[in-house]
Short mmCIF file of C-alpha atoms and ligand atoms in Angstrom, two decimals:
data_model
loop_
_atom_site.label_atom_id
_atom_site.label_comp_id
_atom_site.label_asym_id
_atom_site.label_seq_id
_atom_site.Cartn_x
_atom_site.Cartn_y
_atom_site.Cartn_z
CA MET E 1 131.29 101.41 77.30
CA SER E 2 131.98 104.89 76.02
CA TYR E 3 134.89 106.00 73.94
CA GLN E 4 137.53 108.70 73.37
CA PRO E 5 136.20 112.20 74.34
CA THR E 6 136.15 114.46 71.18
CA ILE E 7 139.61 115.76 70.58
CA PRO E 8 139.80 119.30 69.75
CA GLU E 9 141.89 120.34 66.76
CA THR E 10 143.59 123.20 68.75
CA PRO E 11 147.46 122.67 69.48
CA PRO E 12 148.48 122.18 73.06
CA VAL E 13 149.35 125.07 75.25
CA ILE E 14 153.39 125.02 75.79
CA LEU E 15 154.91 126.74 78.71
CA PRO E 16 158.53 127.18 78.05
CA ARG E 17 161.07 126.53 80.66
CA ALA E 18 161.42 130.23 81.67
CA GLU E 19 157.64 130.45 82.58
CA HIS E 20 157.53 127.48 84.86
CA SER E 21 159.01 126.32 88.16
CA ILE E 22 160.09 122.88 87.55
CA SER E 23 163.79 122.28 87.64
CA ARG E 24 165.61 119.07 86.60
CA GLN E 25 166.94 118.92 90.19
CA GLN E 26 163.70 118.30 91.70
CA ILE E 27 163.47 115.20 89.45
CA ASP E 28 164.61 111.82 90.51
CA PRO E 29 168.08 111.23 88.64
CA ASP E 30 167.24 107.70 87.56
CA THR E 31 163.92 109.06 85.96
CA LEU E 32 166.07 111.68 84.30
CA LYS E 33 168.56 108.98 82.96
CA VAL E 34 165.42 107.19 81.32
CA LEU E 35 164.21 110.25 79.81
CA TYR E 36 167.40 111.28 78.44
CA ARG E 37 168.15 107.95 76.82
CA LEU E 38 164.78 107.70 75.25
CA HIS E 39 165.21 111.30 73.97
CA ARG E 40 168.66 110.43 72.68
CA SER E 41 167.55 107.62 70.93
CA GLY E 42 164.93 109.53 68.84
CA PHE E 43 161.98 109.01 70.90
CA LYS E 44 159.40 111.36 72.61
CA ALA E 45 159.95 111.37 76.40
CA TYR E 46 157.71 113.13 78.87
CA LEU E 47 157.36 112.91 82.60
CA VAL E 48 153.69 112.65 83.07
CA GLY E 49 150.86 112.42 85.35
CA GLY E 50 150.91 113.12 89.32
CA GLY E 51 154.77 114.02 89.41
CA VAL E 52 154.34 117.16 86.98
CA ARG E 53 151.15 118.20 88.79
CA ASP E 54 152.90 117.97 92.25
CA LEU E 55 155.94 119.81 90.95
CA LEU E 56 153.91 122.83 89.69
CA LEU E 57 152.20 123.00 93.00
CA GLY E 58 155.49 122.74 94.73
CA ARG E 59 154.75 119.42 96.42
CA THR E 60 156.94 116.38 96.64
CA PRO E 61 155.94 113.82 94.20
CA LYS E 62 155.32 110.14 95.54
CA ASP E 63 156.60 108.89 92.35
CA PHE E 64 157.73 110.05 88.56
CA ASP E 65 156.23 108.35 85.68
CA VAL E 66 157.56 108.61 82.17
CA GLY E 67 155.54 108.59 78.87
CA THR E 68 156.92 107.98 75.39
CA ASP E 69 156.11 106.84 72.03
CA ALA E 70 158.60 103.95 71.97
CA THR E 71 156.76 100.76 72.29
CA PRO E 72 157.29 98.60 75.30
CA ASN E 73 159.53 96.24 73.28
CA GLN E 74 161.48 99.44 71.99
CA VAL E 75 161.94 100.36 75.59
CA LYS E 76 163.26 97.04 76.52
CA LYS E 77 166.02 96.98 73.93
CA LEU E 78 167.08 100.57 75.31
CA PHE E 79 167.49 99.41 78.77
CA ARG E 80 169.40 96.32 79.98
CA ASN E 81 167.56 96.62 83.45
CA CYS E 82 164.16 96.71 81.81
CA PHE E 83 161.33 94.37 82.50
CA LEU E 84 157.95 94.24 80.82
CA VAL E 85 155.05 93.93 83.11
CA GLY E 86 151.36 93.80 83.18
CA ARG E 87 148.44 92.21 80.74
CA ARG E 88 145.80 95.05 80.83
CA PHE E 89 148.38 97.66 80.81
CA ARG E 90 151.55 96.78 79.21
CA LEU E 91 154.30 98.76 80.96
CA ALA E 92 158.01 98.97 81.00
CA HIS E 93 159.61 98.75 84.17
CA VAL E 94 163.33 100.10 84.31
CA ARG E 95 164.93 99.06 87.54
CA PHE E 96 167.72 101.00 89.60
CA GLY E 97 168.38 98.75 92.80
CA ASP E 98 165.08 98.65 94.52
CA LYS E 99 163.58 101.65 92.56
CA VAL E 100 161.62 101.25 89.45
CA VAL E 101 160.86 103.85 86.90
CA GLU E 102 157.88 103.05 85.30
CA VAL E 103 157.62 103.83 81.49
CA ALA E 104 154.30 103.64 79.50
CA THR E 105 153.63 103.94 75.82
CA PHE E 106 151.21 106.80 75.08
CA ARG E 107 147.88 105.34 74.65
CA ARG E 108 144.38 106.18 73.44
CA LEU E 109 141.07 105.02 74.29
CA ALA E 110 139.39 102.55 71.70
CA GLU E 111 137.04 103.70 69.07
CA ALA E 112 134.07 101.14 68.59
CA ASP E 113 135.53 99.77 65.50
CA ASP E 114 138.74 98.81 67.10
CA LEU E 115 137.37 96.42 69.62
CA PRO E 116 137.21 92.64 69.29
CA GLU E 117 133.77 90.98 69.07
CA ASN E 118 133.76 89.45 72.40
CA PRO E 119 132.87 92.26 74.87
CA GLU E 120 134.75 90.39 77.68
CA ASP E 121 138.06 91.18 75.86
CA HIS E 122 137.23 94.88 75.30
CA ARG E 123 138.87 96.24 78.34
CA LEU E 124 142.23 94.39 78.12
CA PHE E 125 142.32 95.12 74.57
CA SER E 126 141.19 98.85 74.51
CA GLU E 127 143.89 99.68 77.31
CA ASN E 128 146.74 98.70 75.17
CA ILE E 129 146.22 100.83 71.99
CA PHE E 130 149.13 103.01 71.26
CA GLY E 131 148.31 106.63 70.50
CA THR E 132 149.52 110.10 70.14
CA PRO E 133 150.66 112.23 73.18
CA GLN E 134 147.42 114.25 72.83
CA GLN E 135 145.52 111.13 72.77
CA ASP E 136 147.06 109.99 75.68
CA ALA E 137 146.36 113.35 77.80
CA PHE E 138 142.56 112.80 76.78
CA ARG E 139 142.36 109.27 78.03
CA ARG E 140 143.34 110.49 81.55
CA ASP E 141 140.83 111.46 84.41
CA PHE E 142 141.35 114.98 85.29
CA THR E 143 142.99 118.01 83.53
CA ILE E 144 145.72 118.50 86.24
CA ASN E 145 146.66 114.90 85.99
CA ALA E 146 147.35 115.13 82.33
CA LEU E 147 150.27 117.48 81.95
CA PHE E 148 153.50 116.36 80.33
CA TYR E 149 156.95 117.68 80.98
CA ASP E 150 159.05 117.40 77.95
CA ILE E 151 162.57 116.45 78.21
CA ALA E 152 163.56 117.81 74.78
CA ASP E 153 163.01 121.51 75.62
CA PHE E 154 162.12 121.40 79.47
CA SER E 155 158.60 122.86 78.77
CA ILE E 156 155.26 121.87 79.92
CA VAL E 157 152.82 120.58 77.34
CA ASP E 158 149.17 120.96 78.21
CA PHE E 159 146.47 119.53 75.81
CA VAL E 160 143.45 119.72 78.27
CA GLY E 161 143.58 123.26 80.22
CA GLY E 162 145.27 121.45 83.34
CA LEU E 163 147.47 124.48 83.79
CA GLU E 164 144.50 126.86 84.03
CA ASP E 165 142.84 124.41 86.41
CA LEU E 166 145.87 124.44 88.55
CA ALA E 167 146.04 128.12 88.78
CA LEU E 168 142.48 128.25 89.80
CA GLN E 169 142.83 125.23 92.11
CA ARG E 170 139.96 123.39 90.24
CA LEU E 171 139.47 119.71 89.82
CA ARG E 172 137.88 119.07 86.50
CA VAL E 173 137.27 115.98 84.51
CA ILE E 174 138.54 115.55 81.09
CA GLY E 175 135.56 115.32 78.63
CA ASP E 176 132.01 114.88 79.82
CA PRO E 177 132.18 113.82 83.39
CA LEU E 178 128.97 111.61 83.04
CA VAL E 179 130.52 109.68 80.13
CA ARG E 180 133.69 109.48 82.10
CA PHE E 181 132.24 108.36 85.47
CA THR E 182 130.12 105.87 83.71
CA GLU E 183 133.37 104.35 82.00
CA ASP E 184 134.97 104.10 85.26
CA PRO E 185 133.08 104.81 88.42
CA VAL E 186 136.22 104.91 90.56
CA ARG E 187 137.06 108.12 89.31
CA MET E 188 134.33 109.81 91.32
CA LEU E 189 136.04 108.45 94.42
CA ARG E 190 139.44 110.01 92.96
CA ALA E 191 137.84 113.25 92.19
CA LEU E 192 136.95 113.57 95.75
CA GLU E 193 140.17 112.21 96.82
CA PHE E 194 142.34 114.73 94.72
CA ALA E 195 140.06 117.69 95.54
CA ALA E 196 140.64 117.07 99.45
CA ARG E 197 144.57 116.35 98.88
CA LEU E 198 145.20 119.45 97.27
CA GLY E 199 142.47 121.63 98.70
CA PHE E 200 141.04 122.18 95.36
CA SER E 201 137.25 122.77 94.59
CA LEU E 202 135.33 120.48 92.24
CA ASP E 203 134.12 122.09 89.04
CA ALA E 204 130.46 122.37 88.84
CA ALA E 205 129.86 119.66 86.17
CA THR E 206 132.08 117.07 87.87
CA ARG E 207 130.12 117.60 91.13
CA GLU E 208 126.75 117.38 89.37
CA ALA E 209 127.99 114.20 87.67
CA ILE E 210 128.84 112.56 90.96
CA TYR E 211 125.20 113.22 92.30
CA THR E 212 123.95 111.77 89.22
CA ARG E 213 126.36 108.62 88.84
CA GLY E 214 126.87 107.92 92.41
CA PRO E 215 125.03 104.44 92.42
CA LEU E 216 127.44 103.26 89.56
CA ILE E 217 130.35 102.94 92.20
CA ALA E 218 128.68 99.82 93.60
CA GLU E 219 129.35 98.34 90.20
CA ALA E 220 133.20 99.06 90.26
CA ALA E 221 135.74 96.11 90.95
CA PRO E 222 135.95 95.75 94.77
CA ALA E 223 139.77 95.46 94.41
CA ARG E 224 140.04 98.85 92.96
CA ILE E 225 137.88 100.43 95.65
CA ARG E 226 139.84 99.09 98.29
CA GLU E 227 143.00 100.30 96.82
CA GLU E 228 141.43 103.59 96.36
CA LEU E 229 140.26 103.68 100.20
CA MET E 230 143.73 102.79 101.38
CA GLU E 231 145.30 105.79 99.25
CA LEU E 232 142.64 107.93 101.31
CA PHE E 233 144.02 106.79 104.44
CA ARG E 234 147.77 106.98 103.19
CA HIS E 235 147.08 110.50 102.16
CA ARG E 236 145.40 111.62 105.20
CA VAL E 237 142.08 112.42 103.75
CA ALA E 238 139.68 109.36 104.57
CA GLY E 239 137.58 111.57 107.08
CA SER E 240 137.19 114.37 104.85
CA VAL E 241 136.59 112.21 101.63
CA LEU E 242 134.21 110.06 103.28
CA ARG E 243 132.36 112.87 104.64
CA SER E 244 131.95 114.44 101.53
CA ALA E 245 131.01 111.21 99.74
CA GLY E 246 128.38 111.01 102.57
CA SER E 247 127.18 114.33 101.72
CA MET E 248 126.85 113.57 97.88
CA GLY E 249 125.00 110.27 98.54
CA LEU E 250 128.02 108.12 97.47
CA LEU E 251 128.51 106.31 100.74
CA PRO E 252 125.71 103.78 100.75
CA HIS E 253 127.05 102.40 97.44
CA LEU E 254 130.67 102.70 98.18
CA LEU E 255 130.75 100.96 101.57
CA ALA E 256 128.01 98.41 102.70
CA GLY E 257 127.33 98.45 106.19
CA PHE E 258 129.30 101.47 107.05
CA GLU E 259 127.43 104.25 108.99
CA GLY E 260 128.54 107.55 107.84
CA ASP E 261 127.53 109.32 111.25
CA GLU E 262 129.45 112.46 112.52
CA GLU E 263 131.32 110.58 115.08
CA THR E 264 132.98 108.34 112.50
CA PHE E 265 133.90 111.02 110.32
CA ASP E 266 135.39 112.88 113.30
CA LEU E 267 137.31 109.69 114.33
CA LEU E 268 138.74 109.20 110.87
CA GLU E 269 139.61 113.21 110.71
CA ARG E 270 141.65 112.39 114.14
CA LEU E 271 143.26 109.30 112.37
CA ASP E 272 144.27 111.42 109.34
CA ALA E 273 145.89 113.99 111.99
CA ARG E 274 147.68 111.03 113.36
CA THR E 275 149.13 109.73 110.11
CA ALA E 276 150.01 113.18 109.02
CA ALA E 277 152.10 113.40 112.47
CA GLY E 278 154.28 110.59 111.22
CA THR E 279 152.50 107.27 112.21
CA PRO E 280 151.74 105.13 109.17
CA VAL E 281 148.27 103.67 109.07
CA ASN E 282 147.81 99.89 108.09
CA GLU E 283 144.66 98.37 106.78
CA SER E 284 143.51 96.66 109.80
CA PHE E 285 143.72 99.81 111.93
CA ALA E 286 141.94 101.80 109.20
CA LEU E 287 139.14 99.03 109.22
CA ALA E 288 139.04 99.02 112.96
CA ALA E 289 138.52 102.89 113.03
CA LEU E 290 135.94 102.76 110.19
CA TYR E 291 133.76 100.51 112.24
CA LEU E 292 134.81 101.77 115.74
CA PRO E 293 131.78 104.07 116.63
CA ARG E 294 129.17 101.21 115.57
CA PHE E 295 131.04 98.72 117.57
CA SER E 296 130.93 101.05 120.71
CA ARG E 297 127.32 101.60 120.25
CA ALA E 298 126.62 97.80 119.76
CA LEU E 299 128.41 96.98 123.06
CA PRO E 300 126.05 95.40 125.66
CA THR E 301 125.94 97.12 129.12
CA GLU E 302 125.51 94.07 131.06
CA LYS E 303 128.40 93.54 133.63
CA ASP E 304 128.89 89.76 133.02
CA VAL E 305 129.35 90.11 129.15
CA THR E 306 132.07 87.61 128.05
CA ILE E 307 134.83 88.27 125.74
CA THR E 308 133.58 85.65 123.44
CA ASP E 309 130.41 87.89 123.13
CA ILE E 310 132.57 90.74 122.33
CA VAL E 311 134.41 88.96 119.87
CA GLN E 312 131.32 87.88 117.98
CA ILE E 313 130.05 91.40 118.03
CA ALA E 314 133.12 92.70 116.46
CA GLY E 315 133.11 89.93 113.96
CA LEU E 316 129.64 90.53 112.91
CA ILE E 317 130.16 94.20 112.30
CA LEU E 318 133.22 93.74 110.41
CA ALA E 319 131.81 90.73 108.25
CA PRO E 320 130.20 92.55 105.35
CA HIS E 321 133.04 94.72 104.61
CA CYS E 322 135.76 91.93 105.07
CA GLY E 323 133.42 89.83 102.67
CA TYR E 324 132.91 92.30 100.06
CA PHE E 325 136.75 93.45 99.62
CA HIS E 326 137.75 89.67 100.28
CA LEU E 327 140.24 90.75 103.08
CA SER E 328 142.57 88.14 104.23
CA HIS E 329 142.02 86.30 107.44
CA GLY E 330 145.31 88.09 109.09
CA ILE E 331 143.47 91.35 108.36
CA ARG E 332 140.28 90.64 109.75
CA HIS E 333 141.68 88.96 112.86
CA HIS E 334 143.76 92.22 113.51
CA ALA E 335 140.98 94.45 113.10
CA ARG E 336 138.66 92.44 115.43
CA GLU E 337 141.35 92.21 117.83
CA LEU E 338 141.64 96.01 117.88
CA LEU E 339 138.38 96.18 118.53
CA LEU E 340 138.50 93.95 121.46
CA GLY E 341 141.29 95.75 122.78
CA PHE E 342 139.49 99.10 122.60
CA PHE E 343 136.68 97.14 124.69
CA ARG E 344 139.26 96.02 127.40
CA LEU E 345 140.69 99.46 127.51
CA ARG E 346 137.49 101.28 128.03
CA ARG E 347 136.23 98.70 130.65
CA GLY E 348 139.24 99.83 132.76
CA ARG E 349 141.94 97.99 134.91
CA GLY E 350 141.55 95.08 137.24
CA GLN E 351 139.85 92.81 135.03
CA ARG E 352 140.93 89.14 134.38
CA GLY E 353 143.78 88.42 131.96
CA GLU E 354 145.17 92.02 132.32
CA ARG E 355 148.87 91.11 132.52
CA ARG E 356 148.79 88.99 129.35
CA PHE E 357 146.84 91.99 127.74
CA LEU E 358 149.43 94.51 128.80
CA GLN E 359 152.27 92.47 127.21
CA HIS E 360 150.42 91.73 124.06
CA PRO E 361 152.20 93.41 121.15
CA MET E 362 148.84 94.79 119.88
CA THR E 363 147.92 96.61 123.07
CA SER E 364 149.62 99.61 122.41
CA GLU E 365 148.05 99.97 118.95
CA ALA E 366 144.53 99.31 120.59
CA LEU E 367 145.61 102.00 122.93
CA ASP E 368 146.11 104.43 119.94
CA LEU E 369 142.63 103.54 118.59
CA PHE E 370 141.12 104.33 122.26
CA THR E 371 143.06 107.54 122.57
CA LEU E 372 141.49 108.81 119.24
CA TRP E 373 138.00 107.88 120.43
CA CYS E 374 138.71 109.66 123.69
CA GLU E 375 139.73 112.49 121.88
CA ILE E 376 136.45 112.72 119.85
CA THR E 377 133.94 111.94 122.31
CA GLY E 378 135.57 113.64 125.29
CA SER E 379 134.99 110.62 127.48
CA ASP E 380 137.26 108.28 129.42
CA ARG E 381 140.39 110.58 129.08
CA GLN E 382 141.81 109.52 132.49
CA LEU E 383 141.98 105.97 131.32
CA ILE E 384 144.43 107.02 128.76
CA THR E 385 147.11 107.83 131.27
CA VAL E 386 146.18 104.96 133.62
CA TRP E 387 146.90 102.44 130.83
CA GLN E 388 150.11 104.24 129.62
CA GLU E 389 151.36 104.06 132.98
CA ALA E 390 150.31 100.39 133.41
CA MET E 391 152.02 99.60 130.12
CA ALA E 392 155.25 101.60 131.08
CA GLY E 393 155.23 99.43 134.32
CA GLY E 394 155.85 96.38 132.30
CA GLY E 395 152.29 94.94 133.07
CA GLU E 396 152.31 94.88 136.64
CA PRO E 397 148.75 93.64 137.15
CA SER E 398 146.10 94.76 139.31
CA GLU E 399 144.29 91.63 138.98
CA PRO E 400 141.08 90.77 140.44
CA ALA E 401 140.82 88.58 143.47
CA ALA E 402 138.08 86.66 141.41
CA ALA E 403 140.69 85.17 139.22
CA PRO E 404 142.72 82.25 141.04
CA PRO E 405 146.12 81.89 139.54
CA LYS E 406 145.48 78.10 139.45
CA ARG E 407 142.37 78.34 137.25
CA ARG E 408 143.95 80.82 135.09
CA ARG E 409 146.80 78.85 134.13
CA ARG E 410 144.58 75.65 133.32
CA ARG E 411 142.54 77.87 130.98
CA ARG E 412 145.64 79.04 129.06
CA GLY E 413 146.86 75.59 128.87
CA LYS E 414 143.63 74.44 127.21
CA ARG E 415 143.60 77.35 124.84
CA ARG E 416 147.09 76.65 123.58
CA ALA E 417 146.19 73.14 123.03
CA ALA E 418 143.53 74.11 120.52
CA PRO E 419 144.68 77.53 119.10
CA SER E 420 142.14 77.81 115.88
CA ALA E 421 139.07 76.65 118.15
CA ALA E 422 139.12 80.39 119.69
CA PRO E 423 138.26 83.19 118.05
CA SER E 424 140.91 85.40 119.44
CA ASP E 425 143.47 82.66 119.61
CA SER E 426 146.79 84.86 119.38
CA ALA E 427 145.06 87.83 121.05
CA PRO E 428 145.10 89.84 124.16
CA THR E 429 142.55 88.04 126.35
P1 LIG R 1 149.52 110.04 93.12
O1 LIG R 1 150.16 108.77 92.75
O2 LIG R 1 150.23 111.12 93.60
O3 LIG R 1 148.34 109.36 93.92
P2 LIG R 1 148.71 110.15 90.50
O4 LIG R 1 148.21 111.37 89.73
O5 LIG R 1 150.21 109.90 89.94
O6 LIG R 1 148.74 110.59 91.98
P3 LIG R 1 148.11 107.45 90.07
O7 LIG R 1 146.76 106.73 90.59
O8 LIG R 1 149.27 106.95 90.30
O9 LIG R 1 147.63 109.17 90.35
O10 LIG R 1 147.91 107.44 88.32
C1 LIG R 1 148.81 108.08 87.43
C2 LIG R 1 148.02 108.59 86.34
O11 LIG R 1 147.37 107.85 85.67
C3 LIG R 1 147.20 109.84 86.99
O12 LIG R 1 147.75 110.99 87.25
C4 LIG R 1 146.03 109.84 85.51
O13 LIG R 1 146.47 110.63 84.62
C5 LIG R 1 146.01 108.34 85.26
N1 LIG R 1 145.01 107.73 85.86
C6 LIG R 1 144.98 106.99 86.95
N2 LIG R 1 143.69 106.12 87.15
C7 LIG R 1 143.00 106.69 86.18
C8 LIG R 1 141.70 106.50 85.95
N3 LIG R 1 140.68 105.62 86.55
N4 LIG R 1 141.16 106.89 84.58
C9 LIG R 1 142.02 107.62 83.95
N5 LIG R 1 143.15 107.99 84.02
C10 LIG R 1 143.63 107.57 85.25
MG1 LIG R 2 151.20 107.96 90.94
#
């Protein structure tokens, strides 16, 4: 474990209100209320983190976080609607209806002497030592994420050179990237994510350190990697970030069983474009997309392949990822059914079970996945319209003669009687 980067004696750069573009009208009114009340009660009150960065870049922040020198208990006393949350990271949540304004006390990283004897207690302990605004800035990951907006005089306070990096569109780690990536390897993935989201370049030392420290990401907590991965999809940068993770040697340590090939990166970029156009992405869809090219390559060419075979192949391909990230049965099942739906769509119309498949709620999602696939491979495009028309027609079948109705009815009855026995029980069959 490493400790606080050396903090220079130099005072922060202060950018007065007249010299920057952030206006209070851009800040959420409830967050402003919290900032003002802290300030009037004699505490320091800053807008911190991604909100300041995004406002300075002319973007709409996802959320606004508040930093203060009031302790969590002092914050609680000031707001009736305040709840203290978190063990690792003691935070005050001030609630306004459904909305929560997160208020964090300035913290610093622990020095060796501060830590309890038992190393297992270090993380919990070290993240809760209160510090000065300067120490709070230096504990953060990147310079552009460590800018403060001071409600006392509406200035920007910059301890770490973040303003310069914003102007140069450069992502730079605070302190020594080798040390900071060892301390928390997830920061490597975050570095690629922010660079892609903002269109920034990685500074040379940060890039070098990712090459050197890449293998450490295998030791990061799976739950955190899972969360950051979903952030990539939500922010529409999954394709480009995983592509750069591949070229920087990070991928094999990040996702076991994931083949970072061009087709997959292209597919993910298509998916990012779909998200950007307004269709939110859920975790099972992201999962199915990550492994679709591999699944497609694994499909047997024989005509007499059964649905059970296909379900098995999909399950085997998804298993390492689902196991590593402890994904719920629901997510696994949904992803597997999307792959199965893809198989049915690519196979074309006129197969057994088509009516049920067309009426199944997951089929249109599978068609979305299939469409992304057709767009990147250029194949089977005509099938998209064929299936769209079939779905618009309410599932009027073009069933094969080979499937007598009586026999089908019996099969369905059987399945209903023992739903958990079939691997694709609630799925389109
Ligand atoms: P966005 O919410 O738009 O994705 P953000 O900058 O707010 O971006 P968060 O993940 O919400 O990112 O984290 C909030 C802030 O906490 C960051 O701006 C950064 O200062 C700090 N931070 C988050 N993760 C780390 C980390 N692993 N190491 C150090 N600081 C971190
Ligand atoms: Mg945030």
